[in-house]
mmCIF file of C-alpha atoms in Angstrom:
data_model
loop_
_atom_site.group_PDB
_atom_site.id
_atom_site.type_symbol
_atom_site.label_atom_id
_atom_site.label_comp_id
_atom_site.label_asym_id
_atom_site.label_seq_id
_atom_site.Cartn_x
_atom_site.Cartn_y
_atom_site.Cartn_z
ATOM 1 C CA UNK A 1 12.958 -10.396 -7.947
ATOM 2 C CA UNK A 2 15.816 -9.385 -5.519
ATOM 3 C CA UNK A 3 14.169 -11.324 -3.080
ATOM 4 C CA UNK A 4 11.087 -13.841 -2.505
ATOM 5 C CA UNK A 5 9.711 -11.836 0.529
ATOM 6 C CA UNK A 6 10.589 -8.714 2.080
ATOM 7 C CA UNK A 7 10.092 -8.943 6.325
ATOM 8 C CA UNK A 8 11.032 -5.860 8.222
ATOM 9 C CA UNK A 9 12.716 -6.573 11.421
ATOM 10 C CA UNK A 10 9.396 -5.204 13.603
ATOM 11 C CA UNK A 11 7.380 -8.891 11.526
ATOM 12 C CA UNK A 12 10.363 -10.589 12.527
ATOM 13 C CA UNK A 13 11.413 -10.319 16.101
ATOM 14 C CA UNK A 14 8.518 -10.491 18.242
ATOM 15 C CA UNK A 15 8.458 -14.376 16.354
ATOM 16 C CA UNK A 16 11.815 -14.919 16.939
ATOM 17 C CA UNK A 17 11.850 -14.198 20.636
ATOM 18 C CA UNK A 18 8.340 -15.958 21.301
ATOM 19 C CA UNK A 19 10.037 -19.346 19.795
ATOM 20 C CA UNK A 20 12.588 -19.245 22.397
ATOM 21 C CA UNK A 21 15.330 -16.436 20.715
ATOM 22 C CA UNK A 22 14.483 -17.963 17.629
ATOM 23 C CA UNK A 23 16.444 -21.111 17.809
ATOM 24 C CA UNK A 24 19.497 -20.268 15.980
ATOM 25 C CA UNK A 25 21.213 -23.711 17.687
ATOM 26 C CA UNK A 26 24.854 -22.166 15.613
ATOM 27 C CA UNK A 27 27.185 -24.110 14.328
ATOM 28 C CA UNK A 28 29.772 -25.815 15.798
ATOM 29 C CA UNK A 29 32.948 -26.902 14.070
ATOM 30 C CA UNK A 30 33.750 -29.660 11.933
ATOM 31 C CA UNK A 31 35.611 -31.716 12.311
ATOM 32 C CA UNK A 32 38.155 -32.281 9.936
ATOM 33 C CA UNK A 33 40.694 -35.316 10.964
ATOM 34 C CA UNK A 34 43.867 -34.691 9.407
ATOM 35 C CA UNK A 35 45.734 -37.992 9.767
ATOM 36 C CA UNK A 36 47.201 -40.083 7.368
ATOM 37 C CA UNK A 37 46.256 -43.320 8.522
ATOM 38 C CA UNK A 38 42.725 -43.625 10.197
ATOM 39 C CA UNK A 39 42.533 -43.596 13.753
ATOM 40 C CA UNK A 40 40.842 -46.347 15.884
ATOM 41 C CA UNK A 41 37.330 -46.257 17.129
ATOM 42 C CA UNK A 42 37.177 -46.462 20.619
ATOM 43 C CA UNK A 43 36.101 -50.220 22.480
ATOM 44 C CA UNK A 44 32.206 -50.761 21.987
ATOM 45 C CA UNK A 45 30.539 -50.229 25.618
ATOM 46 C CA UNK A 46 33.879 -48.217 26.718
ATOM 47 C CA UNK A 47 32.751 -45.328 28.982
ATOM 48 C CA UNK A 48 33.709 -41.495 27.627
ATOM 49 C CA UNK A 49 36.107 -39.690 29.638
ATOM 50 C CA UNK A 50 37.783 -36.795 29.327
ATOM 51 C CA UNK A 51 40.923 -38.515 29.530
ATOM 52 C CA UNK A 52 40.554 -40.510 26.734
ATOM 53 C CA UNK A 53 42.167 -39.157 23.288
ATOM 54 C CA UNK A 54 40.554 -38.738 20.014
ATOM 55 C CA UNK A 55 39.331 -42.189 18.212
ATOM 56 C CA UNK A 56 38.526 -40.419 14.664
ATOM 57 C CA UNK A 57 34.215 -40.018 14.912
ATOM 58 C CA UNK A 58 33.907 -37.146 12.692
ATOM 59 C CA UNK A 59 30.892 -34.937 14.019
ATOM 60 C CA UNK A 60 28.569 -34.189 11.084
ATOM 61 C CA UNK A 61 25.697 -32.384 12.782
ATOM 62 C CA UNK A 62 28.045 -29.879 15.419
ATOM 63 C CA UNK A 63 27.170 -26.246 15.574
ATOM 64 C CA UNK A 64 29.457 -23.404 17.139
ATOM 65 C CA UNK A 65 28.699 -19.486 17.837
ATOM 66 C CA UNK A 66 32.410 -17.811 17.588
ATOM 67 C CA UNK A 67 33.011 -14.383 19.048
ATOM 68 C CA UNK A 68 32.438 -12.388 16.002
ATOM 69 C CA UNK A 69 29.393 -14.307 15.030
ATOM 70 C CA UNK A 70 28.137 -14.040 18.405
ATOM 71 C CA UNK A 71 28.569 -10.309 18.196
ATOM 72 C CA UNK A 72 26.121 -10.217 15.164
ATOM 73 C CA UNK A 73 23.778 -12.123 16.543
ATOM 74 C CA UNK A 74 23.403 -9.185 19.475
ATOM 75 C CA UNK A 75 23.349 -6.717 17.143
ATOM 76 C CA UNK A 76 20.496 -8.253 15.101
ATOM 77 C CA UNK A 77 18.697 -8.874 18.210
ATOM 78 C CA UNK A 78 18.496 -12.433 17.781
ATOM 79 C CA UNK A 79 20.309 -13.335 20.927
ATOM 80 C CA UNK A 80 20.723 -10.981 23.935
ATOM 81 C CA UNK A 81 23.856 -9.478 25.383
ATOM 82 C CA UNK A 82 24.061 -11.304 28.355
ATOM 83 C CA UNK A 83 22.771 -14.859 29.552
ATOM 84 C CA UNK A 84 20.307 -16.926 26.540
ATOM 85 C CA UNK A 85 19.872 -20.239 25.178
ATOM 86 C CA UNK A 86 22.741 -22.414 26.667
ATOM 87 C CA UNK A 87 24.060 -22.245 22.925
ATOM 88 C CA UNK A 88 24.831 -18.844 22.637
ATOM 89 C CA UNK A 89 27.472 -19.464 25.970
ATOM 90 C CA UNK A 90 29.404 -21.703 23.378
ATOM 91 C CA UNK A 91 32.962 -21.598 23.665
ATOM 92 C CA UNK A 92 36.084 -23.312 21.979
ATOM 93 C CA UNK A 93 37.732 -24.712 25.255
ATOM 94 C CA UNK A 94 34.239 -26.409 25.800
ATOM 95 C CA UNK A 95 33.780 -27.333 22.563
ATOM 96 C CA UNK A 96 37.229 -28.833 22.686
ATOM 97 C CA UNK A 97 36.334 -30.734 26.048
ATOM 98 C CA UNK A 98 33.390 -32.425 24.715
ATOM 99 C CA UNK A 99 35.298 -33.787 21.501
ATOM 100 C CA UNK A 100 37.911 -35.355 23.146
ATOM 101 C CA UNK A 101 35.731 -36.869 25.760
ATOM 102 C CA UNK A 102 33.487 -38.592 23.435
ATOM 103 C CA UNK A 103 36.121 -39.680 20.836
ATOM 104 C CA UNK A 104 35.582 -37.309 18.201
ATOM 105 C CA UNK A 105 38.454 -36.313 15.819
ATOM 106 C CA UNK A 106 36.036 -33.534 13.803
ATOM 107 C CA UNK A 107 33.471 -31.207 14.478
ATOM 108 C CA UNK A 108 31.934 -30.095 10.816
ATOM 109 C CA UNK A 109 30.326 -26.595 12.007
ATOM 110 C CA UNK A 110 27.397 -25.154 10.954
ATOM 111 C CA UNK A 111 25.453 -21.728 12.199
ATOM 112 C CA UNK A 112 21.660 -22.434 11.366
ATOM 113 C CA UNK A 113 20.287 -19.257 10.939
ATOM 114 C CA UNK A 114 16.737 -18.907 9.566
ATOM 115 C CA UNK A 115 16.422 -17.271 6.392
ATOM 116 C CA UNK A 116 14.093 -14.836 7.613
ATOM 117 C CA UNK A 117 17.194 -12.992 9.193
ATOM 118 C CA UNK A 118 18.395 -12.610 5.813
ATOM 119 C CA UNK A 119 15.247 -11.300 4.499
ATOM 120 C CA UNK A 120 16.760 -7.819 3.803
ATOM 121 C CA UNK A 121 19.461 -7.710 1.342
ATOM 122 C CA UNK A 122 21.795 -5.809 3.421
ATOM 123 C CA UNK A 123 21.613 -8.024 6.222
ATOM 124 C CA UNK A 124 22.122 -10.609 3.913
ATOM 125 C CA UNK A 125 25.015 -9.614 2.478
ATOM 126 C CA UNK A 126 26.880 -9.041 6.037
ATOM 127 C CA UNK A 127 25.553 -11.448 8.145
ATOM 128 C CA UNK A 128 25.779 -14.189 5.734
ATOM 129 C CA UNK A 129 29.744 -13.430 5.630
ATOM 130 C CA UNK A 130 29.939 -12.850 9.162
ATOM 131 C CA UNK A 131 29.042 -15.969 9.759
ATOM 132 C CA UNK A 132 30.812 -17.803 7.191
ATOM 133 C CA UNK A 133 34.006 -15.604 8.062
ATOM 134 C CA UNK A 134 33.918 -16.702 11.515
ATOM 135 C CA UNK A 135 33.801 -20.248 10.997
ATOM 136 C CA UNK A 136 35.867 -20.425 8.458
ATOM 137 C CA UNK A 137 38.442 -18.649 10.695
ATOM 138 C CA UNK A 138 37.696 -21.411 13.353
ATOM 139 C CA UNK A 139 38.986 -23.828 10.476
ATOM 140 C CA UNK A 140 42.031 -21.855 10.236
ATOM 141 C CA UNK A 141 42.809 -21.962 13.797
ATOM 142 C CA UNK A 142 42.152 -25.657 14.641
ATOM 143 C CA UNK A 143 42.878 -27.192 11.345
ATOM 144 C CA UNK A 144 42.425 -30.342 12.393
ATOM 145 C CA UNK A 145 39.776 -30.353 14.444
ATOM 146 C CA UNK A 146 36.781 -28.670 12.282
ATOM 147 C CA UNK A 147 35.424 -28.059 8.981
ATOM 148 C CA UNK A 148 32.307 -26.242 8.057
ATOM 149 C CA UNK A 149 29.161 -25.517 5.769
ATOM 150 C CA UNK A 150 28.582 -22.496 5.039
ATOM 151 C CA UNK A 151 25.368 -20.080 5.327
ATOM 152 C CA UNK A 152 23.746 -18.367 1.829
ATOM 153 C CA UNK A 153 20.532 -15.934 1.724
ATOM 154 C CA UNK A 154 18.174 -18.678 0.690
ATOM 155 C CA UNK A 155 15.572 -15.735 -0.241
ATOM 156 C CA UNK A 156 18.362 -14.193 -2.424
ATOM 157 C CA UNK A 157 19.162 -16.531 -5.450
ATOM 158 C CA UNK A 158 21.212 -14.321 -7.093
ATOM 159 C CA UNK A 159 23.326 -13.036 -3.890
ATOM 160 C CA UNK A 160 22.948 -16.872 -2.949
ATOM 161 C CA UNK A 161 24.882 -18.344 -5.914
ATOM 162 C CA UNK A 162 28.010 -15.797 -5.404
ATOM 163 C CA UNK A 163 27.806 -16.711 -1.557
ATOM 164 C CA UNK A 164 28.609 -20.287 -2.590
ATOM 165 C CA UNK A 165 30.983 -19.596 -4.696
ATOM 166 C CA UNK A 166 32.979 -17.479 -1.741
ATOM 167 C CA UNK A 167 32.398 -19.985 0.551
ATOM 168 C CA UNK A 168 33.233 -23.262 -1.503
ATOM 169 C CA UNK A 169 36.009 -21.572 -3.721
ATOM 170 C CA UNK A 170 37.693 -19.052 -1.599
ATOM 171 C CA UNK A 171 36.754 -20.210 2.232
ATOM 172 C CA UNK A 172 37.087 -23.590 1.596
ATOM 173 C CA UNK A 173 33.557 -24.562 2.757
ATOM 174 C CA UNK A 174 33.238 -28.616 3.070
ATOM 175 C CA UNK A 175 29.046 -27.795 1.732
ATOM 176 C CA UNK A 176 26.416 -25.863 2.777
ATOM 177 C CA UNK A 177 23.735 -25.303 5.045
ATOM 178 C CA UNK A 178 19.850 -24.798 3.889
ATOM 179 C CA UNK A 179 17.073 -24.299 5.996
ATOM 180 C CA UNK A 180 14.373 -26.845 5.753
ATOM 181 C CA UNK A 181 11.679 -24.260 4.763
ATOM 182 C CA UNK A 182 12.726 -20.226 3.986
ATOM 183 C CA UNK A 183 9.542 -17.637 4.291
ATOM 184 C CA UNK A 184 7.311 -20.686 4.403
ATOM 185 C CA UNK A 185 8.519 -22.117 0.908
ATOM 186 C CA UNK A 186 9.859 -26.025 1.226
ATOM 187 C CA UNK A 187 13.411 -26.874 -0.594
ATOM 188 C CA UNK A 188 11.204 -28.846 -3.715
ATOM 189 C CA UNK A 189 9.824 -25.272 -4.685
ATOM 190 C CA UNK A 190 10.657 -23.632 -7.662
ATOM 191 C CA UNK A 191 12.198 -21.209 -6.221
ATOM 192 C CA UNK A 192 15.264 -22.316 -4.846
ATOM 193 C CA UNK A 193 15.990 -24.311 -8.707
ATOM 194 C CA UNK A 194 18.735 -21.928 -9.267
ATOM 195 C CA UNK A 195 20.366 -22.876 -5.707
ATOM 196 C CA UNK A 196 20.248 -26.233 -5.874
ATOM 197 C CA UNK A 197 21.173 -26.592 -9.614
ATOM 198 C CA UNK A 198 24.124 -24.669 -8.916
ATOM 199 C CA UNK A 199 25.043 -27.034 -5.815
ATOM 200 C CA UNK A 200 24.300 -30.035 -7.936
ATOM 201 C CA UNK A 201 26.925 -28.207 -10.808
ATOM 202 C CA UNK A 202 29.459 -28.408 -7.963
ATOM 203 C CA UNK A 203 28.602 -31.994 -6.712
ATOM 204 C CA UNK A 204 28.495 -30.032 -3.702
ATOM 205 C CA UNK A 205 27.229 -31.524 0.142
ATOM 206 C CA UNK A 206 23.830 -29.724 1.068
ATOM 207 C CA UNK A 207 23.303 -29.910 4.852
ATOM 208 C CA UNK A 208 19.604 -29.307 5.617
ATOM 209 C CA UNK A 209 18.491 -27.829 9.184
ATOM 210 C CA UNK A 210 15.016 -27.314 10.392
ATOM 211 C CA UNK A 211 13.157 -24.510 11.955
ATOM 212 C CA UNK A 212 9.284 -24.776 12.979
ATOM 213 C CA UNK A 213 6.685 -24.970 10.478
ATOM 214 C CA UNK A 214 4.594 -22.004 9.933
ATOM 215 C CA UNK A 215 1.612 -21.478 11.804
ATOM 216 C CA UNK A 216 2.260 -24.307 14.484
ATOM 217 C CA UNK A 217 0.367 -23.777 17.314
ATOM 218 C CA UNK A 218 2.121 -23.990 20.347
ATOM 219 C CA UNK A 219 1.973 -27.157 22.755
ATOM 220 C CA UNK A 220 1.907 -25.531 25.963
ATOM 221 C CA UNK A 221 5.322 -27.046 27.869
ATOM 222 C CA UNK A 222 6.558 -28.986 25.019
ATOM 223 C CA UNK A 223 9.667 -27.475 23.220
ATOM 224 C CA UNK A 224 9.361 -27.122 19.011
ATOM 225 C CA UNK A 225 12.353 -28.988 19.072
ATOM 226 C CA UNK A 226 10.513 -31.671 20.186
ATOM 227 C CA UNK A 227 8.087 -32.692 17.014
ATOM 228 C CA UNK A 228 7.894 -29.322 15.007
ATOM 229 C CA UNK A 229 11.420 -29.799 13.945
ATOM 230 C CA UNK A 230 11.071 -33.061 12.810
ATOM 231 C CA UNK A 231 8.216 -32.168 10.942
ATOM 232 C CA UNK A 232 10.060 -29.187 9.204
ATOM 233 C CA UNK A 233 12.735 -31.724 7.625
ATOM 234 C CA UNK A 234 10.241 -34.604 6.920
ATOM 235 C CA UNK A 235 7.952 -32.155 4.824
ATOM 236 C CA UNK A 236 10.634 -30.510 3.195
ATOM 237 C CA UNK A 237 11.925 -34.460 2.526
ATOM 238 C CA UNK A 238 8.720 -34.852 1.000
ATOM 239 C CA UNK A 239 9.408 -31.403 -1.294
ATOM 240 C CA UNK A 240 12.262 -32.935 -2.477
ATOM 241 C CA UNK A 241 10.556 -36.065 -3.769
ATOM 242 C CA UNK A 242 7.479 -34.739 -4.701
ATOM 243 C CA UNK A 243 8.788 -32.373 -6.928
ATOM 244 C CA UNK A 244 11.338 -34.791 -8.310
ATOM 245 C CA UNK A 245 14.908 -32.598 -7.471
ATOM 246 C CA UNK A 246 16.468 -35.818 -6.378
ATOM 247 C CA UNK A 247 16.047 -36.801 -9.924
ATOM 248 C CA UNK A 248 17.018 -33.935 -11.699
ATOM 249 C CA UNK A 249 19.922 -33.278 -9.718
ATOM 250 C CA UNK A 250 21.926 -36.312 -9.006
ATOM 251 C CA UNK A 251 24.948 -34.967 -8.011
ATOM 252 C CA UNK A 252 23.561 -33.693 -5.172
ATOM 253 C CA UNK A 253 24.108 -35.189 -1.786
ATOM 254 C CA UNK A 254 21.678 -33.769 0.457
ATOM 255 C CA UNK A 255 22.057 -34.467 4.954
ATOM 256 C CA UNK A 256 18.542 -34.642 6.362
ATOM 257 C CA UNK A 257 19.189 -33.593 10.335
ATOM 258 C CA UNK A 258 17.682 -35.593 13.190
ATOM 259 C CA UNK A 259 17.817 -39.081 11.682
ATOM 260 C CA UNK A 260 15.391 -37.770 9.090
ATOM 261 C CA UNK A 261 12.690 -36.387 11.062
ATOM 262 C CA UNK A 262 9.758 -38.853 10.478
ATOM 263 C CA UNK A 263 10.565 -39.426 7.217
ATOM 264 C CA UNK A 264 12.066 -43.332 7.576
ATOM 265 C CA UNK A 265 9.414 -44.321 10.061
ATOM 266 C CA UNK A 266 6.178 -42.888 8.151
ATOM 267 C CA UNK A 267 7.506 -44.708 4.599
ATOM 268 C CA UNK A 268 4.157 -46.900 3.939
ATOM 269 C CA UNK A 269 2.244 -44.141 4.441
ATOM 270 C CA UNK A 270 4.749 -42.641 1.686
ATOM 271 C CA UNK A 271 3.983 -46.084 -0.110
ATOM 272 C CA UNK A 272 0.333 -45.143 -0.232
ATOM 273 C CA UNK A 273 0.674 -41.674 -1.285
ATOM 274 C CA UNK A 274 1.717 -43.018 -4.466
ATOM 275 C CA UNK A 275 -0.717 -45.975 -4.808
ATOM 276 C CA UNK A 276 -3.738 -44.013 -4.182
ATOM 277 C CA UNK A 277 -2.907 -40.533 -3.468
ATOM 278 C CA UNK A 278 -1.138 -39.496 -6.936
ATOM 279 C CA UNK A 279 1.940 -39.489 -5.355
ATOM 280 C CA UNK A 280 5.159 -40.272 -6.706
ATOM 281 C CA UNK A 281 5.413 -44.372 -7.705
ATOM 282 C CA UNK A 282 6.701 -46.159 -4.104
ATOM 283 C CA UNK A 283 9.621 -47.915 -5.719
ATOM 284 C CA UNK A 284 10.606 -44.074 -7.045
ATOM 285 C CA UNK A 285 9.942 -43.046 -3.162
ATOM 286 C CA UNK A 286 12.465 -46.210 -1.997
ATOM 287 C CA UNK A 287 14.778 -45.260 -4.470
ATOM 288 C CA UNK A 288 14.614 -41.148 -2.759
ATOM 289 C CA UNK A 289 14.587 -42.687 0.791
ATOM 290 C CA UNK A 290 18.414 -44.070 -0.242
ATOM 291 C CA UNK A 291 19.559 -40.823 -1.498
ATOM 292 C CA UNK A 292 19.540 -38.808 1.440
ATOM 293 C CA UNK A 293 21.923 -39.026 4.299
ATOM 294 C CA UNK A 294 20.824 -39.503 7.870
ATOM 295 C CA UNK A 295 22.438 -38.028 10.895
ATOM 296 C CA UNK A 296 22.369 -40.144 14.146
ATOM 297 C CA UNK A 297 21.466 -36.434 16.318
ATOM 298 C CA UNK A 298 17.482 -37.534 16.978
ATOM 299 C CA UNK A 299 19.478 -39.031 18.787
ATOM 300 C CA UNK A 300 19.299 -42.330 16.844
ATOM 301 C CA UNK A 301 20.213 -45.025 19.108
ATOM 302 C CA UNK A 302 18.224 -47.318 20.795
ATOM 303 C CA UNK A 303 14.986 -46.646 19.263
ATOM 304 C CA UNK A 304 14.999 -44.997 15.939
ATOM 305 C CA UNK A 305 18.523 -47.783 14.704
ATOM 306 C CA UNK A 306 16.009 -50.777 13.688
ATOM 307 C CA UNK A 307 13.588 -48.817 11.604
ATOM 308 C CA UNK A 308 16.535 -46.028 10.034
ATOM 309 C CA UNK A 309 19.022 -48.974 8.957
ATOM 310 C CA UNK A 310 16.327 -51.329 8.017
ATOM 311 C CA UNK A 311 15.499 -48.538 5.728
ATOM 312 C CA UNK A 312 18.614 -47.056 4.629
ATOM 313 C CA UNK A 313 21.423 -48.891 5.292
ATOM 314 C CA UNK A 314 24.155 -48.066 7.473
ATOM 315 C CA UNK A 315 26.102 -46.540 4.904
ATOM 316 C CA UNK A 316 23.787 -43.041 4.765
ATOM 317 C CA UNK A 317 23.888 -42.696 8.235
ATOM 318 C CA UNK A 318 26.383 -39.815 9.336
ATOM 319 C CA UNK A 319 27.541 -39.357 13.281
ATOM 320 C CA UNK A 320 26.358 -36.515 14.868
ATOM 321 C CA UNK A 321 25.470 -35.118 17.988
ATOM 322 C CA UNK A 322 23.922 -31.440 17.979
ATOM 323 C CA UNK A 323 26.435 -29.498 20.465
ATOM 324 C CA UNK A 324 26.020 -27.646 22.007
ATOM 325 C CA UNK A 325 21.904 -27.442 21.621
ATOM 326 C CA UNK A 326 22.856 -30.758 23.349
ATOM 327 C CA UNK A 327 24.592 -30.647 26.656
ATOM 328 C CA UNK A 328 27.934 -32.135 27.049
ATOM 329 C CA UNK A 329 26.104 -34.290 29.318
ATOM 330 C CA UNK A 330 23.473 -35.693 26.313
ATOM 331 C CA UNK A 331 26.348 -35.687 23.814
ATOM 332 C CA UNK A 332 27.991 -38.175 26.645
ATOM 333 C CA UNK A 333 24.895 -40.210 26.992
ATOM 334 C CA UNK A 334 23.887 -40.007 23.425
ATOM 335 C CA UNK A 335 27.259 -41.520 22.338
ATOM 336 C CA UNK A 336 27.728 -44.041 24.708
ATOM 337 C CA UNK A 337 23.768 -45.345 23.796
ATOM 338 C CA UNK A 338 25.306 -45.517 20.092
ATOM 339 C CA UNK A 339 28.077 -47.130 20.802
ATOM 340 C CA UNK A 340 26.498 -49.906 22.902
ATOM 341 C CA UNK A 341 23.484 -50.178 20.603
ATOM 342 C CA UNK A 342 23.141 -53.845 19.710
ATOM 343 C CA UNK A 343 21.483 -52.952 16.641
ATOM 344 C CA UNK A 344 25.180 -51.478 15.425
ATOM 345 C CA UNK A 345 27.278 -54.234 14.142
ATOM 346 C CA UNK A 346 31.044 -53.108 14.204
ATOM 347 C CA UNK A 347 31.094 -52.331 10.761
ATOM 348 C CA UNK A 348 27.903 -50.577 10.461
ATOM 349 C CA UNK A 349 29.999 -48.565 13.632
ATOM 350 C CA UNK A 350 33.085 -47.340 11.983
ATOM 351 C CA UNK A 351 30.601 -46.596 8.923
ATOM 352 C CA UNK A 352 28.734 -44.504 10.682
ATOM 353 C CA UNK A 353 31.108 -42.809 13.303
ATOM 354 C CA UNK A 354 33.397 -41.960 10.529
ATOM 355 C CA UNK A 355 33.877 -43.629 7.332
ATOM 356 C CA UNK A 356 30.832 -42.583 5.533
ATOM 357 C CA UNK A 357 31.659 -39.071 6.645
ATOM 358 C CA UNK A 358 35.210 -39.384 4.812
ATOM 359 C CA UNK A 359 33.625 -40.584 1.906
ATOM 360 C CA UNK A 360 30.948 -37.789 1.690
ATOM 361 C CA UNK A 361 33.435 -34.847 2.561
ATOM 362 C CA UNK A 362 36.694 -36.243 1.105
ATOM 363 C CA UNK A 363 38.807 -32.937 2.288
ATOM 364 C CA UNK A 364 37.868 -33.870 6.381
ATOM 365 C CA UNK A 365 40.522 -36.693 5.377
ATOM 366 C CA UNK A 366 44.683 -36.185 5.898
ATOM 367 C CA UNK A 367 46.582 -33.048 3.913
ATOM 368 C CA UNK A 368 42.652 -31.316 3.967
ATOM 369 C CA UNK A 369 44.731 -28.048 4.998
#
C-alpha cells in the first residue's frame, strides 16, 4: 500500500480548524551546547533573568515554526496568514530571549505535525522536507544553540524510511519525531514495524508527540491539551508494551512528551492488567516503564516529581519546557518550580537539566558541528 489511509484535504480541515488550527505546537530548536567542558547549572532557587547567561539545560521538548516552514503551513491551510495560535508568531530573537533567561544552552527543535497532513503522498513528500529543511537550516545558523528531530510521513513506510535516512544521514537530524497515534493507528501497530525497526537498526532517538484521540468529545471550555493529550501518549505507551516493540527493538530509545502522560501515575492499574486482565506480566510492564524517557514539560515539578522519579528514576527524565505552546512567562515559572522543587536532589538536577540529555543525544555535546 502507498499509504494506510487516503484523507482529502475537504475530511481534513474542517477537523483541524475545529481543534483550535489543529495544534501543530512546531518545533522549536534544539539545543545543541557546543562546549568542551560542561557549563554550570545555575544556583537552586536563583530567579531567571534575562541577564543571566547560559548554565548548559539542554531543552529536549522545544518546538520552533521558521519562516519557510511557516510559509507551508499557510499554504496548507493549517495556520492562517495573519494572527493564530501564539505559536505560529514564533520567532528566533524570542526564542533566543527565553533560552538565555531560563539558563538553557540547547533548544532540540521539533515541528509536530499530525500525520494526517501528510496523508497525500505529494504533500508528504514536500512538506515533510520543508519542514525538516527549515530546521535543519536553523541548526546551521545557530550551531550552538539547537539541534533537531526530524518529521517522516508516518502513513508512508516506504517514503518514511528514505525520509530518515535524509534527515539522520544527510541533515544531521539528532532523532525523530512520531506522532502518538497516525489516522487513528497507535505506535504498537503493525503498521509502523518497518519504521520503527529501521529506527531501532540506527539506534536512533524516537521523540513521540501527541495529538487528540479520535472521537473525543469535546469538554466545553477545557483545552485538549489539557487531558486528551495526555491520553494520546499514555495509550500509545500502552501500544508499545502491549504489543511487545520495547522488546523486540532494544536499541530503541523512545521520549514520551508531558512527563508521560498518565502513564507513571496509573502503573497498578497497569499491574492489574496483567494479573487479571491478560495483560502483559507487571514485572515485564516495570521493566517497559524504565525504558522510556520522560520529559519534565507536564510541567513536572511540584506535583507529578514524587510519583515520576519514584517510578523511573531521575536518570530518564529529560528537561523540557514546550516553547513556545508555553509562554515565556510559563517557561519562567515552570523552570524556576523545577529548580526549587525539593523533591530534586542536586544530582537528580544536573541529570535531568542536562546530563541525561548528553548521554541520549551524544552530538548536542562539544565539536557536534
Amino acid at each position: 500500500m502507498r499509504h494506510l489511509l487516503a484523507i482529502d484535504k475537504e475530511t481534513l480541515m474542517p477537523e483541524l480548524t475545529r481543534r483550535g488550527t489543529l495544534k501543530l505546537t512546531a518545533a522549536t530548536g534544539m539545543a545543541a551546547a557546543a562546549v568542551a567542558m560542561p557549563v554550570p547549572l545555575p544556583v537552586r532557587g536563583a530567579a531567571a533573568s534575562p541577564h543571566r547567561p547560559s548554565y548548559g539545560r539542554i531543552d529536549t521538548h522545544h518546538h520552533a515554526v521558521p519562516r519557510r516552514m511557516r510559509l507551508w503551513a499557510i499554504e496548507q491551510g493549517i495556520i492562517p496568514p495573519t494572527g493564530g495560535p501564539s505559536w505560529a508568531q514564533w520567532t528566533l530573537p524570542s526564542t533566543l530571549e527565553t533560552l538565555e533567561a531560563n539558563g538553557i544552552a540547547v533548544g532540540v527543535a521539533s515541528a509536530p505535525v499530525p500525520a494526517e497532513v501528510f496523508a497525500d503522498r505529494k504533500v508528504a513528500e514536500s512538506g515533510v522536507r520543508v519542514c525538516n529543511e527549515s530546521l535543519a537550516e536553523l541548526v546551521r545558523d545557530h550551531p550552538t544553540r539547537f539541534g533537531f528531530f526530524a518529521n517522516v510521513a508516518m502513513l508512508h513506510p516506504d517514503l518514511a524510511l528514505w525520509q530518515i535516512a535524509y534527515a539522520l544521514d544527510e541533515l544531521g537530524a539528532d532523532g525523530v519525531l512520531l506522532n502518538t497515534s497516525a489516522a487513528g493507528r497507535y505506535l504498537g501497530d503493525r503498521a509502523f514495524d518497518p519504521l520503527l525497526a529501521e529506527l531501532d537498526r540506527r539506534g536512533a532517538v524516537v521523540f513521540t508527540h501527541p495529538f487528540s484521540p479520535k472521537g473525543i468529545v469535546e469538554v466545553p471550555g477545557v483545552g485538549d491539551w489539557l487531558g486528551d493529550f495526555l491520553l494520546d501518549t499514555t495509550r500509545t505507551a500502552l501500544s508499545l508494551i502491549a504489543a511487545g516493540v520495547l522488546d523486540r527493538y532494544r536499541r530503541l530509545s523512545i521520549i514520551l512528551s508531558h512527563a508521560g502522560g498518565f502513564l507513571p501515575y496509573m502503573a497498578g492499574r497497569a499491574e492489574r492488567w496483567g494479573r487479571e486482565d491478560d495483560g502483559p506480566d507487571p514485572a515485564k510492564f516495570r521493566r517497559a516503564l524504565r525504558r522510556f524517557y520522560y520529559d519534565t514539560a507536564l510541567p513536572m515539578s511540584p506535583y507529578a516529581t514524587p510519583t515520576l522519579l519514584g517510578a523511573v528514576g531521575a536518570d530518564r527524565v529529560l528537561f523540557g519546557t514546550d516553547w513556545p505552546a508555553n509562554s515565556a512567562r510559563e517557561v519562567a515559572r515552570n523552570t524556576a518550580d523545577f529548580d526549587r522543587d525539593p523533591g530534586v536532589d542536586r544530582r537528580a538536577h544536573q541529570a535531568i537539566a542536562r546530563d541525561n540529555a548528553l548521554r541520549l543525544l551524544p552530538r548536542l555535546a562539544g565539536g557536534r558541528r
